[in-house]
Tab-separated table of C-alpha atoms and ligand atoms in Angstrom:
chain	number	residue	atom	x	y	z
A	1	UNK	CA	0.021	-93.885	5.278
A	2	UNK	CA	3.373	-92.700	3.955
A	3	UNK	CA	3.026	-88.924	4.335
A	4	UNK	CA	5.763	-86.681	5.759
A	5	UNK	CA	3.254	-84.103	6.996
A	6	UNK	CA	1.296	-86.770	8.903
A	7	UNK	CA	4.384	-87.525	11.025
A	8	UNK	CA	5.901	-84.148	11.919
A	9	UNK	CA	7.728	-84.477	15.243
A	10	UNK	CA	8.405	-80.884	16.237
A	11	UNK	CA	5.598	-78.425	15.553
A	12	UNK	CA	6.117	-74.768	16.484
A	13	UNK	CA	2.336	-74.305	16.882
A	14	UNK	CA	-0.566	-76.701	17.340
A	15	UNK	CA	-4.201	-76.914	18.276
A	16	UNK	CA	-6.951	-79.493	17.869
A	17	UNK	CA	-7.168	-78.999	14.101
A	18	UNK	CA	-3.773	-77.915	12.767
A	19	UNK	CA	-0.046	-77.981	13.337
A	20	UNK	CA	2.668	-75.686	12.004
A	21	UNK	CA	6.375	-76.328	11.491
A	22	UNK	CA	9.334	-74.737	9.776
A	23	UNK	CA	9.783	-75.602	6.113
A	24	UNK	CA	12.805	-77.875	5.684
A	25	UNK	CA	13.962	-75.903	2.632
A	26	UNK	CA	12.982	-72.345	3.590
A	27	UNK	CA	12.857	-69.606	1.006
A	28	UNK	CA	13.348	-67.041	3.802
A	29	UNK	CA	14.065	-67.192	7.522
A	30	UNK	CA	10.877	-68.289	9.272
A	31	UNK	CA	9.213	-69.927	6.254
A	32	UNK	CA	6.502	-71.974	7.945
A	33	UNK	CA	3.955	-74.542	6.826
A	34	UNK	CA	0.536	-74.775	8.464
A	35	UNK	CA	-1.259	-78.075	7.882
A	36	UNK	CA	-4.518	-79.638	9.001
A	37	UNK	CA	-4.060	-82.688	11.263
A	38	UNK	CA	-6.446	-84.492	8.904
A	39	UNK	CA	-4.754	-85.809	5.767
A	40	UNK	CA	-6.534	-83.987	2.963
A	41	UNK	CA	-4.887	-83.055	-0.324
A	42	UNK	CA	-5.726	-79.409	-0.794
A	43	UNK	CA	-7.482	-76.243	0.366
A	44	UNK	CA	-10.744	-77.268	-1.280
A	45	UNK	CA	-10.975	-80.334	0.986
A	46	UNK	CA	-10.770	-78.374	4.259
A	47	UNK	CA	-13.775	-78.072	6.519
A	48	UNK	CA	-14.866	-74.861	8.197
A	49	UNK	CA	-13.204	-75.666	11.535
A	50	UNK	CA	-9.890	-76.352	9.806
A	51	UNK	CA	-10.064	-73.132	7.804
A	52	UNK	CA	-10.773	-71.149	10.965
A	53	UNK	CA	-7.919	-72.901	12.769
A	54	UNK	CA	-5.537	-72.152	9.900
A	55	UNK	CA	-6.519	-68.493	10.074
A	56	UNK	CA	-5.882	-68.424	13.849
A	57	UNK	CA	-2.501	-70.079	13.289
A	58	UNK	CA	-1.509	-67.547	10.630
A	59	UNK	CA	-2.363	-64.669	12.951
A	60	UNK	CA	-0.641	-66.205	15.991
A	61	UNK	CA	2.514	-66.988	14.026
A	62	UNK	CA	2.521	-63.533	12.456
A	63	UNK	CA	2.403	-61.956	15.925
A	64	UNK	CA	5.237	-64.228	17.040
A	65	UNK	CA	7.401	-63.564	13.975
A	66	UNK	CA	6.732	-59.825	14.099
A	67	UNK	CA	8.418	-59.862	17.527
A	68	UNK	CA	11.204	-62.355	16.877
A	69	UNK	CA	12.102	-61.988	13.190
A	70	UNK	CA	10.753	-58.517	12.448
A	71	UNK	CA	9.976	-59.077	8.766
A	72	UNK	CA	8.702	-56.239	6.614
A	73	UNK	CA	5.877	-58.297	5.032
A	74	UNK	CA	4.511	-61.779	4.428
A	75	UNK	CA	3.413	-63.944	1.547
A	76	UNK	CA	0.671	-66.483	2.299
A	77	UNK	CA	0.095	-69.152	-0.315
A	78	UNK	CA	-1.207	-72.592	-1.097
A	79	UNK	CA	-0.212	-74.691	-4.088
A	80	UNK	CA	-3.245	-76.786	-5.055
A	81	UNK	CA	-2.474	-79.519	-7.564
A	82	UNK	CA	0.650	-80.601	-9.397
A	83	UNK	CA	0.024	-78.072	-12.168
A	84	UNK	CA	0.058	-75.328	-9.512
A	85	UNK	CA	3.401	-76.508	-8.132
A	86	UNK	CA	2.244	-78.756	-5.281
A	87	UNK	CA	4.742	-81.478	-4.350
A	88	UNK	CA	3.407	-82.753	-0.998
A	89	UNK	CA	-0.209	-83.805	-1.282
A	90	UNK	CA	-1.214	-83.043	2.284
A	91	UNK	CA	-2.722	-79.551	2.281
A	92	UNK	CA	-0.332	-76.888	3.599
A	93	UNK	CA	-0.299	-73.118	3.786
A	94	UNK	CA	3.042	-71.437	3.206
A	95	UNK	CA	3.581	-68.475	5.547
A	96	UNK	CA	6.652	-66.711	4.210
A	97	UNK	CA	8.115	-63.752	6.089
A	98	UNK	CA	9.594	-61.180	3.731
A	99	UNK	CA	12.492	-58.870	4.378
A	100	UNK	CA	13.484	-55.658	2.655
A	101	UNK	CA	16.112	-56.599	0.085
A	102	UNK	CA	15.496	-60.374	0.154
A	103	UNK	CA	14.981	-60.022	-3.599
A	104	UNK	CA	16.055	-57.017	-5.641
A	105	UNK	CA	12.526	-56.179	-6.859
A	106	UNK	CA	9.641	-57.883	-5.006
A	107	UNK	CA	6.919	-56.274	-7.153
A	108	UNK	CA	4.211	-58.751	-8.086
A	109	UNK	CA	4.875	-61.206	-5.221
A	110	UNK	CA	2.765	-64.327	-5.699
A	111	UNK	CA	2.311	-63.411	-9.365
A	112	UNK	CA	5.785	-64.981	-9.557
A	113	UNK	CA	4.122	-68.414	-9.877
A	114	UNK	CA	4.312	-67.491	-13.576
A	115	UNK	CA	7.775	-65.879	-13.539
A	116	UNK	CA	7.403	-64.057	-16.866
A	117	UNK	CA	4.192	-62.406	-15.583
A	118	UNK	CA	5.358	-61.438	-12.093
A	119	UNK	CA	5.825	-57.765	-12.870
A	120	UNK	CA	3.058	-55.798	-14.513
B	1	AMP	P1	4.554	-77.601	-2.079
B	1	AMP	O1	5.467	-77.480	-3.248
B	1	AMP	O2	3.605	-76.456	-1.907
B	1	AMP	O3	3.878	-78.935	-2.027
B	1	AMP	O4	5.487	-77.446	-0.803
B	1	AMP	C1	6.087	-78.495	-0.131
B	1	AMP	C2	6.996	-77.861	0.870
B	1	AMP	O5	7.370	-78.828	1.834
B	1	AMP	C3	8.309	-77.315	0.273
B	1	AMP	O6	8.417	-75.915	0.577
B	1	AMP	C4	9.383	-78.121	0.958
B	1	AMP	O7	10.514	-77.355	1.236
B	1	AMP	C5	8.687	-78.595	2.209
B	1	AMP	N1	9.153	-79.845	2.772
B	1	AMP	C6	9.431	-80.979	2.096
B	1	AMP	N2	9.770	-81.965	2.962
B	1	AMP	C7	9.691	-81.429	4.210
B	1	AMP	C8	9.914	-81.921	5.528
B	1	AMP	N3	10.276	-83.204	5.768
B	1	AMP	N4	9.728	-81.084	6.576
B	1	AMP	C9	9.357	-79.807	6.372
B	1	AMP	N5	9.135	-79.278	5.153
B	1	AMP	C10	9.294	-80.065	4.089
B	2	ZN	ZN1	-0.588	-86.457	5.435
C-alpha cells in the first residue's frame, strides 16, 4: 500500500499499537503525529486498544516535551475527512506544543479550523 504513515522510519515513540514521529512541516517546534500501526482512515475506525495506546502516547510525549521543550500549552487534534482538512488518510493525532507568543492572540485555539469563527 502506498501510504507515507505506513512506512515511517524514525519514530520518536512506539508500542505494540502506535508510533509517533515529528511532523515534516511542523506548525511549532515539537509538532508530533501519533498514528495507529494499523492503516485505518480516521478516529472513528480505531479500536479500544488503539485509543488507549494513543492516550498513553500523548501523555508520555507531553511529559517528555514538558522537560525538553517547555511549552506553555498544547493543542491536540484530529482532522477526520477531507472536508475537515485531512490530507493523509491514515488516522493521526496532531500533538502541537504551544509557546507564549507563537501567535499574537491564541484565543479560540482549535476553533481556528473556521478562521472567521476562531475568536468569540
Ligand atoms: P492532515 O492534514 O491532518 O492529514 O495532516 C497531515 C500531516 O502530515 C501534515 O501536518 C503534514 O505536515 C504531515 N506530513 C506530510 N507528509 C509527512 C511525512 N512524510 N512525514 C511526516 N509528516 C508528514
Ligand atoms: Zn497507512
